[in-house]
Coordinates of C-alpha atoms and ligand atoms in Angstrom, one line a residue:
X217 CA -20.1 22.9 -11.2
X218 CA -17.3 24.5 -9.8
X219 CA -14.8 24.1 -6.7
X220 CA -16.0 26.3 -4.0
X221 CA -13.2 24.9 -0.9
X222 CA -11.0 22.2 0.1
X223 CA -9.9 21.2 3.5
X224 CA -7.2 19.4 5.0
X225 CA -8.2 17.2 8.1
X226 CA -5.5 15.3 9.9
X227 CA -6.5 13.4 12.5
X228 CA -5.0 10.7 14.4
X229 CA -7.3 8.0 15.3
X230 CA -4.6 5.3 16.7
X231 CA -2.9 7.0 14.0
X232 CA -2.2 9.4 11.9
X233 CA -4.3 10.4 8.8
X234 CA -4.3 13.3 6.5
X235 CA -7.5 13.9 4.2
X236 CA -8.6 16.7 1.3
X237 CA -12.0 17.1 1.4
X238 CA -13.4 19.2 -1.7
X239 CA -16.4 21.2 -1.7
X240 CA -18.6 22.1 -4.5
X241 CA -21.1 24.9 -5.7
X242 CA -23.7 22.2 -6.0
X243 CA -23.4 20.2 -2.7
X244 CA -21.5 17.2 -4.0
X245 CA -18.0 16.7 -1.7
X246 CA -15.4 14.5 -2.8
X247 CA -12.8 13.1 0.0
X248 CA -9.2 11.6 -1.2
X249 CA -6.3 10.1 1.0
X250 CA -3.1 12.1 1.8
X251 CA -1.2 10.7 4.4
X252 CA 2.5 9.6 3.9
X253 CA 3.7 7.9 7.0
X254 CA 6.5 9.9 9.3
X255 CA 5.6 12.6 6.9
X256 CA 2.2 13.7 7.3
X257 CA 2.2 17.3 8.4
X258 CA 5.0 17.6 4.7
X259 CA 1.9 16.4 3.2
X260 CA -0.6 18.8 4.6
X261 CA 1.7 21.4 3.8
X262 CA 2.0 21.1 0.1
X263 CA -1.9 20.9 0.1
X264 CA -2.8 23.8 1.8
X265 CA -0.3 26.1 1.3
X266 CA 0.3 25.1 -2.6
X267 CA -2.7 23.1 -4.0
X268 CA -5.7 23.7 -2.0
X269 CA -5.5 27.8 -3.6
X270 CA -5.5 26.5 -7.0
X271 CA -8.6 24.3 -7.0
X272 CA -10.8 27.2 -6.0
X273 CA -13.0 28.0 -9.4
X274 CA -12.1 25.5 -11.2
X275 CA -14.5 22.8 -12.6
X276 CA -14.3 19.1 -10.7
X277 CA -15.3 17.1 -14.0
X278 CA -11.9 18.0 -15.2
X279 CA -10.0 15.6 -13.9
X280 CA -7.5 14.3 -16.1
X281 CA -6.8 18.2 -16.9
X282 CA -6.1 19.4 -12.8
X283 CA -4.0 15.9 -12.5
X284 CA -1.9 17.4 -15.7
X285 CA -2.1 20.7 -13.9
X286 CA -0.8 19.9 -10.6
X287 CA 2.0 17.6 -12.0
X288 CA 3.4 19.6 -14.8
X289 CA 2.8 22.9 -13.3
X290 CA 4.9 22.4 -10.2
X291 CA 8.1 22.5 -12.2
X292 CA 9.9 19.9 -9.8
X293 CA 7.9 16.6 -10.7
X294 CA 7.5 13.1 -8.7
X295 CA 8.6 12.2 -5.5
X296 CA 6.4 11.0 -2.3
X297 CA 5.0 14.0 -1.3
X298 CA 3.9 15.5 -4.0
X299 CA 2.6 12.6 -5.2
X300 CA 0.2 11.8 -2.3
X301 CA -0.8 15.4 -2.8
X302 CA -1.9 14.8 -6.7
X303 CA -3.2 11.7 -5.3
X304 CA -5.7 13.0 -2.8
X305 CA -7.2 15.7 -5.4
X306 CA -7.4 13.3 -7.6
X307 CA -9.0 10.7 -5.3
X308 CA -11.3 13.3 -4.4
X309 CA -12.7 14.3 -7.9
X310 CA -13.2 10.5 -9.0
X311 CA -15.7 10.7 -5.6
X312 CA -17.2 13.9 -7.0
X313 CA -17.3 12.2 -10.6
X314 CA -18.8 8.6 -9.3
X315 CA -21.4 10.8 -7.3
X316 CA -22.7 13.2 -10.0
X317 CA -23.0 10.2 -12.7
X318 CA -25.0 8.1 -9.8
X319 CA -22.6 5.5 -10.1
X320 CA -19.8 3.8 -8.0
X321 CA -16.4 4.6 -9.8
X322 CA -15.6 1.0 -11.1
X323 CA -18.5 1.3 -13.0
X324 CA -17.0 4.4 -14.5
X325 CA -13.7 2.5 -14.8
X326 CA -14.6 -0.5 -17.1
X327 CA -17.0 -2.2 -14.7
X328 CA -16.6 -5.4 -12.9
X329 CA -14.2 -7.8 -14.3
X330 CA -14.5 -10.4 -10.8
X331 CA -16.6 -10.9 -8.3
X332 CA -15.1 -9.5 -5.2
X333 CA -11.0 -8.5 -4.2
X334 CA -8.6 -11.2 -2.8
X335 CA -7.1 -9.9 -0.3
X336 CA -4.2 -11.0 2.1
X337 CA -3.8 -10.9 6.1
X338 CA -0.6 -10.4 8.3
X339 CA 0.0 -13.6 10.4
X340 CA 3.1 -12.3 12.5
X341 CA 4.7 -14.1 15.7
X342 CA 7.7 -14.1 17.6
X343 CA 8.0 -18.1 17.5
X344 CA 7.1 -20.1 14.7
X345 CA 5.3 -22.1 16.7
X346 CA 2.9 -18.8 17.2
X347 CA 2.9 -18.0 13.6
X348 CA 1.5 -21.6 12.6
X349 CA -1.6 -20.5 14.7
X350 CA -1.8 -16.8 13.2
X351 CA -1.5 -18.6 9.8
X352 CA -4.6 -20.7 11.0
X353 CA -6.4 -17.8 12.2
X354 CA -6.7 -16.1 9.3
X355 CA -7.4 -19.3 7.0
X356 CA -10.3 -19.5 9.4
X357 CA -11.5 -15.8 9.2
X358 CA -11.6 -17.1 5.4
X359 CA -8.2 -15.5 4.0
X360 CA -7.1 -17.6 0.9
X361 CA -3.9 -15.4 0.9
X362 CA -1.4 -15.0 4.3
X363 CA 1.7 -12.9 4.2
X364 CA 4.4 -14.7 7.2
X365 CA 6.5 -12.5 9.1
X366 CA 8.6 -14.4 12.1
X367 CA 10.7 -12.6 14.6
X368 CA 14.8 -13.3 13.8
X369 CA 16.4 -15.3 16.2
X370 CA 18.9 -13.3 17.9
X371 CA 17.6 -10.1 16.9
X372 CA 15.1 -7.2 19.4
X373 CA 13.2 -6.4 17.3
X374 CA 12.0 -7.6 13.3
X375 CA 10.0 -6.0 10.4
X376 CA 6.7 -7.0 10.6
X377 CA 6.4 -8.6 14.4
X378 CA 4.0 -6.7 16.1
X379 CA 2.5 -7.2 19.7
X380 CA -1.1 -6.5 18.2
X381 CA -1.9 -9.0 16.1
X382 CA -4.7 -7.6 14.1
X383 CA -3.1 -4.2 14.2
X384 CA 0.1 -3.4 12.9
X385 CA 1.4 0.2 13.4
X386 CA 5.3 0.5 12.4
X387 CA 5.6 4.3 13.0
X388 CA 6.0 3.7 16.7
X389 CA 7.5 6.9 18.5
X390 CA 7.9 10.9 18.4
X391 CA 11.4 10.2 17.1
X392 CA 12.8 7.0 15.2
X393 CA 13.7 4.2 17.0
X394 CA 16.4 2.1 16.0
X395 CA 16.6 -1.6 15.3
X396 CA 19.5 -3.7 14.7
X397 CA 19.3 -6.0 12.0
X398 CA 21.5 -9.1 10.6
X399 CA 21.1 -10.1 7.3
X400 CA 23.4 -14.3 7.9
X401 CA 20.5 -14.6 10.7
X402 CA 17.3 -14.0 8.9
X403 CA 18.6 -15.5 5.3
X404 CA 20.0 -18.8 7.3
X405 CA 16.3 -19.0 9.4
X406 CA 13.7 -17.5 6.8
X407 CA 13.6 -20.6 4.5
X408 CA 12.8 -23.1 7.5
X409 CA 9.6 -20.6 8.2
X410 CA 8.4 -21.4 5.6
X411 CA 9.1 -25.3 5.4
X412 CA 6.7 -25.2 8.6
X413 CA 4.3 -23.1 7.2
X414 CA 3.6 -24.9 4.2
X415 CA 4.3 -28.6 5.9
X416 CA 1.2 -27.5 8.2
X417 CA -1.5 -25.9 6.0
X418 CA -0.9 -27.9 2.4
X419 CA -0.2 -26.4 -1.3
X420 CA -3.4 -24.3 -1.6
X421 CA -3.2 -21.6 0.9
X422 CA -1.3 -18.7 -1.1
X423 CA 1.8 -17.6 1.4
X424 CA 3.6 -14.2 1.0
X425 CA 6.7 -12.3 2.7
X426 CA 7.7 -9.4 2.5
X427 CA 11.8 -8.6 3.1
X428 CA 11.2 -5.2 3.2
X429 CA 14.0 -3.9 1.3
X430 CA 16.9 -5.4 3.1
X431 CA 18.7 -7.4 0.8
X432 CA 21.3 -7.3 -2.5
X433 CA 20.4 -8.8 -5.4
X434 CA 22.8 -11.9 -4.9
X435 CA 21.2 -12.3 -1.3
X436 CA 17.5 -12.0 -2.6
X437 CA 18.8 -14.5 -5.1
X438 CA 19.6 -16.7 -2.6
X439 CA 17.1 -16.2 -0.3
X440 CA 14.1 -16.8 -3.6
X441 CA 15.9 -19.7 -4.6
X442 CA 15.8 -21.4 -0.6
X443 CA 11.9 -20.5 -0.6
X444 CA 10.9 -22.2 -4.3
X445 CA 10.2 -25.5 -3.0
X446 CA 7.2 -23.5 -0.4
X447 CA 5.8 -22.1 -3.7
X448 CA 5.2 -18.1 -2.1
X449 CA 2.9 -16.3 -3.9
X450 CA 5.4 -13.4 -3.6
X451 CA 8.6 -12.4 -2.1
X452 CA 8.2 -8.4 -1.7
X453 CA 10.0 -5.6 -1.9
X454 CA 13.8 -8.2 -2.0
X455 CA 16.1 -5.0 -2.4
X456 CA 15.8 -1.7 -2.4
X457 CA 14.3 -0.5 -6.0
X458 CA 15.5 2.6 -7.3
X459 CA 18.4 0.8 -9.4
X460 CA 15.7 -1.4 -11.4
X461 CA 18.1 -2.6 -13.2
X462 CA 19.6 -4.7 -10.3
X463 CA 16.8 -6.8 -10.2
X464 CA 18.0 -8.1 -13.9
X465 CA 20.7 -10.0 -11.0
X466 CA 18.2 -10.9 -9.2
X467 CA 15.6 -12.7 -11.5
X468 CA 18.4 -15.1 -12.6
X469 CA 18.9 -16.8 -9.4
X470 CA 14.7 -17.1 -8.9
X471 CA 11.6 -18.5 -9.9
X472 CA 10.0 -17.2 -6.6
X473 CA 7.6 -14.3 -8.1
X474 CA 8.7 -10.6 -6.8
X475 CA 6.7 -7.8 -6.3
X476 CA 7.8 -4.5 -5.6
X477 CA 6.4 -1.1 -5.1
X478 CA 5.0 0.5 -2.2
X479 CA 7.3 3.3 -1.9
X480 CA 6.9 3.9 -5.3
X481 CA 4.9 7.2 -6.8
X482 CA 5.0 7.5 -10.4
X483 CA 5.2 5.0 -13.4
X484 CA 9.1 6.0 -14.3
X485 CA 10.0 4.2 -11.1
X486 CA 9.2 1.1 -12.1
X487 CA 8.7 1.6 -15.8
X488 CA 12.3 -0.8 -16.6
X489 CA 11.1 -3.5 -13.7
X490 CA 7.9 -3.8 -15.7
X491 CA 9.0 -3.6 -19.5
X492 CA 11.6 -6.1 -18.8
X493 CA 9.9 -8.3 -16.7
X494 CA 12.0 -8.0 -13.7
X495 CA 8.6 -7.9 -11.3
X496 CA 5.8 -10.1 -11.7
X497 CA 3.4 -7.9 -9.1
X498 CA 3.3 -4.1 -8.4
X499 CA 2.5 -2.7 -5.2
X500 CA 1.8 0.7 -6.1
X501 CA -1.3 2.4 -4.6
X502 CA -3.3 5.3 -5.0
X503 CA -2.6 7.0 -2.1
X504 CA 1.2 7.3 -3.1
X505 CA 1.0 6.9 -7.0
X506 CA -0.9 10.0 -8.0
X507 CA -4.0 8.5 -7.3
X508 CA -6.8 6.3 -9.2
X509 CA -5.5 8.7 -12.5
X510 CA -2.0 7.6 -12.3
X511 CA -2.4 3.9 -10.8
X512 CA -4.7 2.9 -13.5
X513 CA -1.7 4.0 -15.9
X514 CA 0.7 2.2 -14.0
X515 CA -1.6 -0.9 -14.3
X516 CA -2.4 -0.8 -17.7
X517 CA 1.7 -0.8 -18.7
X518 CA 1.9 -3.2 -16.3
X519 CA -0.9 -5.8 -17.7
X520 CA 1.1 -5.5 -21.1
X521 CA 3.8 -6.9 -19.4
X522 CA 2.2 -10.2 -17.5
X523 CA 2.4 -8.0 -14.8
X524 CA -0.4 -8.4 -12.2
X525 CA -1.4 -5.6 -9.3
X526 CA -0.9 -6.3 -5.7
X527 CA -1.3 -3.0 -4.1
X528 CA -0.2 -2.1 -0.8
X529 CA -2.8 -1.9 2.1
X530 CA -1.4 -1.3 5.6
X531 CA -3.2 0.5 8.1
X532 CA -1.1 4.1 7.3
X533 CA -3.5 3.9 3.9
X534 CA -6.9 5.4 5.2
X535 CA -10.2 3.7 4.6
X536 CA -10.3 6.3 2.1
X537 CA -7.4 5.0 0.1
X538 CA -8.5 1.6 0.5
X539 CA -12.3 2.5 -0.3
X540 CA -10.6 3.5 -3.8
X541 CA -8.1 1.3 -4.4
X542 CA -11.1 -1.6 -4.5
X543 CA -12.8 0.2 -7.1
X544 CA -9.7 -0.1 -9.6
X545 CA -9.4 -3.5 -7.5
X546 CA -12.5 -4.6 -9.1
X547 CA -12.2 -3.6 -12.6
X548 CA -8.9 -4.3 -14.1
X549 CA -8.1 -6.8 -16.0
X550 CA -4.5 -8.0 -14.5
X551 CA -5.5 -8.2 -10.6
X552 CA -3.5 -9.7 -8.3
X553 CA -4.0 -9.3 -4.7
X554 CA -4.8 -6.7 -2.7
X555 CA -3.3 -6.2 0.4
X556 CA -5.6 -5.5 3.6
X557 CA -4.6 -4.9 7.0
X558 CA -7.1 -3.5 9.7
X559 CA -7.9 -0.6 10.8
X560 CA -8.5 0.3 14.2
X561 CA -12.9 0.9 15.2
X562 CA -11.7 4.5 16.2
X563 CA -10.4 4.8 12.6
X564 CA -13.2 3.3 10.8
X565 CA -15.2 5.3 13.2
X566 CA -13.3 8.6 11.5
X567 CA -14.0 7.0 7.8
X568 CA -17.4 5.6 7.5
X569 CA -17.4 3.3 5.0
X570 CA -19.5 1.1 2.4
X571 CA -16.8 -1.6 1.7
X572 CA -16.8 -5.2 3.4
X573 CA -14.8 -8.2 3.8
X574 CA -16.3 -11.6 3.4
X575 CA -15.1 -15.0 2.8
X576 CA -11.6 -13.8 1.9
X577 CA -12.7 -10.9 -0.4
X578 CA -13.2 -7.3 -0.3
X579 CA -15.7 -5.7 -1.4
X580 CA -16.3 -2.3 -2.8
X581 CA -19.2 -0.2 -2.0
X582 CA -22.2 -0.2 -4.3
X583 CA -22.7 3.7 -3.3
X584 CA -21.8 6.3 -5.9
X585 CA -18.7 7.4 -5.9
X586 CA -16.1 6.2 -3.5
X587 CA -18.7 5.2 -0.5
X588 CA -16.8 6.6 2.3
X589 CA -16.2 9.8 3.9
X590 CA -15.0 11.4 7.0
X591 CA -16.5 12.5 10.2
X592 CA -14.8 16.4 10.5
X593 CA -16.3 16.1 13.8
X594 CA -15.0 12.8 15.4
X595 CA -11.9 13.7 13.8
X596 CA -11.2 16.5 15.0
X597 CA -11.3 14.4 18.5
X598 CA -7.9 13.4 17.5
X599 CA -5.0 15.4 17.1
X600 CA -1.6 14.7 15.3
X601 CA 0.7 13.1 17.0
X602 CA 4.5 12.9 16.4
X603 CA 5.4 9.6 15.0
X604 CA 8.3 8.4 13.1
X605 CA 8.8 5.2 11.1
X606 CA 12.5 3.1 13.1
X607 CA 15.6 3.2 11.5
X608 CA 17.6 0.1 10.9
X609 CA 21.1 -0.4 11.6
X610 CA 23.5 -3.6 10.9
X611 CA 25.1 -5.3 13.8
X612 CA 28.2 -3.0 13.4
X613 CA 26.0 0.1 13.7
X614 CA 26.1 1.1 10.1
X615 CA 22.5 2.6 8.8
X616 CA 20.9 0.0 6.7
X617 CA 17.2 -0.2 5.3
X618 CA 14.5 -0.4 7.4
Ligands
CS2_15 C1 4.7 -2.9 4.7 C2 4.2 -1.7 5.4 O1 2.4 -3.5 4.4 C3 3.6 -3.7 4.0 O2 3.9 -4.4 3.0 O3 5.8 -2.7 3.8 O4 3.8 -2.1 6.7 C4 5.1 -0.5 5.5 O5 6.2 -0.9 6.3 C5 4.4 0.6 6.0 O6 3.3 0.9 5.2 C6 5.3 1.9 6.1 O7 4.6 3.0 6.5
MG16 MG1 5.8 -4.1 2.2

């Protein structure tokens, strides 16, 4: 078998999405996730102009080989971008693989090791009084796991608020908007959240919140330390991570677990956080990591480690990337959670789909391969739209992270 074409689609369903699809001499297509939110069309680039000629001719079954290929034989390694490109070819010959063996991919990757995916839902308000109902909505959808984002008093606008409640876009204009953020407000208001939260639903319901890279060490220490007596599941992404070594700070002040990781694309960036234990969940995901190549490498360090996955979800990860990220889901050892935020109909629409959500659990498609594709016709309904992620700034104007 050999690769005949690839395409890049992006299409912009409520969203945007970028997707290789690879064609073979036999028939069998394989589809893989590309898009890096504010950066899409950087994305599409690097595939098309730098990847997309090198896969014509060679074989698809080789895919540990084109993933060493593509990464060593660019010369300047890592980063986001080229990353999510490896990512997508590589997405996109597990498909080819799972589809030519007859099997879904977890099969090819170990086989079941649970029953179905845990996933987590996004109860977000501006009151608390709201979130305590969003928090109830999603029990009674049949979430085990909720991650609680509150609007700050005193600030416009907070991480994680949204108007929509099932759909949560962040990337919300042609050119970043800005938000004003203040740390004394949300560490002084935070903890009592969560006194509510878990004063109104019990012990069992697993509760999550994600900081989203705002704090310092001594201030995520502080802020873990408030929330131990609400038992979170996680605290995510405290500070920012590329010193790894500051979380070493960090896990002295804190028995609240951490996990960290979505920005991440490539096991160096959190190889300290997981070897010393500084992390007890990584958030790394196909679509950013290198793909299901990669990711499983990143796991299989981690699981060494006590280390457990909980890879990110939200709704700039296509169907495609979440159709994939359940079959590594579903086969390795040191699960955690996975996270799972909606997509709009118009996207799944875009990406039909084989997996399902029931009773609090995913559920990977039984089809082989990934089971899920994209309609090049539909899409092409939508075109790219300009949209950047906001940029945070404190109260005194200085840029801080969103
Ligand atoms: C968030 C994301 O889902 C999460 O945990 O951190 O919403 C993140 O802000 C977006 O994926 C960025 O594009
Ligand atoms: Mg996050």
């Amino acid at each position: 078998m050999r690769i005949t074409d690839a395409r890049v689609i992006v299409t912009c369903p409520g969203r945007n999405f970028v997707t290789l699809k690879i064609f073979t001499d036999e028939g069998v297509t394989g589809v893989g996730d590309a898009t890096l939110n504010g950066r899409e069309l950087t994305v599409a680039s690097y595939l098309t102009d730098h990847v997309v000629p090198l896969l014509i001719g060679r074989d698809p079954a080789r895919i540990e080989d084109t993933w060493q290929y593509l990464y060593r034989g660019a010369y300047w390694r890592r980063g986001p971008v080229t990353m999510s490109a490896i990512a997508a070819v590589d997405t996109a010959l597990w498909d080819i693989k799972g589809k030519v063996a007859g099997l879904p991919v977890y099969q090819l990757l170990g086989g079941r090791s649970r029953e179905g995916v845990t996933v987590y839902g996004h109860a977000n308000a501006e009151t608390v009084d709201e979130v305590l109902e969003e928090v109830a909505r999603y029990r009674d959808l049949g979430y085990k796991a909720v991650r609680v984002q509150t609007a700050v008093p005193g600030l416009d606008a907070t991480y994680g608020v949204s108007k929509d409640k099932m759909f949560y876009e962040p990337a919300d204009a042609a050119l970043p908007s800005e938000s004003a953020w203040s740390t004394e407000r949300y560490l002084d208001f935070v903890p009592s959240v969560f006194a509510r939260v878990r004063e109104e639903f019990g012990p069992d319901l697993k509760l999550l919140h994600d900081v989203h890279h705002r704090l310092t060490p001594i201030e995520a220490g502080r802020l873990g330390h408030a929330l131990e007596p609400y038992a979170l599941t996680w605290m995510e992404d405290p500070v920012p991570a590329e010193l790894q070594e500051g979380f070493r700070l960090l896990r002295t002040h804190t028995r609240t677990p951490i996990a960290v990781g979505e920005v991440f694309n490539s096991i160096w960036d959190c190889h300290t956080l997981i070897t010393e234990q500084l992390i007890d969940y990584i958030r790394a995901t196909v679509v950013h990591a290198g793909g299901i190549t990669h990711l499983r490498r990143i796991f299989d360090l981690a699981a060494l480690y006590h280390v457990r996955s909980g890879s990110h979800g939200a709704t700039d990860l296509s169907p495609v990337c979440m159709s994939a990220a359940l079959h590594l889901d579903v086969s390795i050892p040191n699960f955690g959670l996975q996270e799972y935020m909606r997509h709009t109909p118009e996207t799944d629409e875009v990406f039909p789909h084989g997996y399902w959500f029931e009773d609090g659990y995913l559920h990977p498609s039984e089809e082989p391969g990934l089971g899920v594709d994209i309609d090049e016709e539909l899409a092409a309904r939508y075109p790219y739209q300009p949209a950047y992620l906001p940029v945070s700034r404190l109260m005194d104007g200085t840029v801080h992270n969103w």
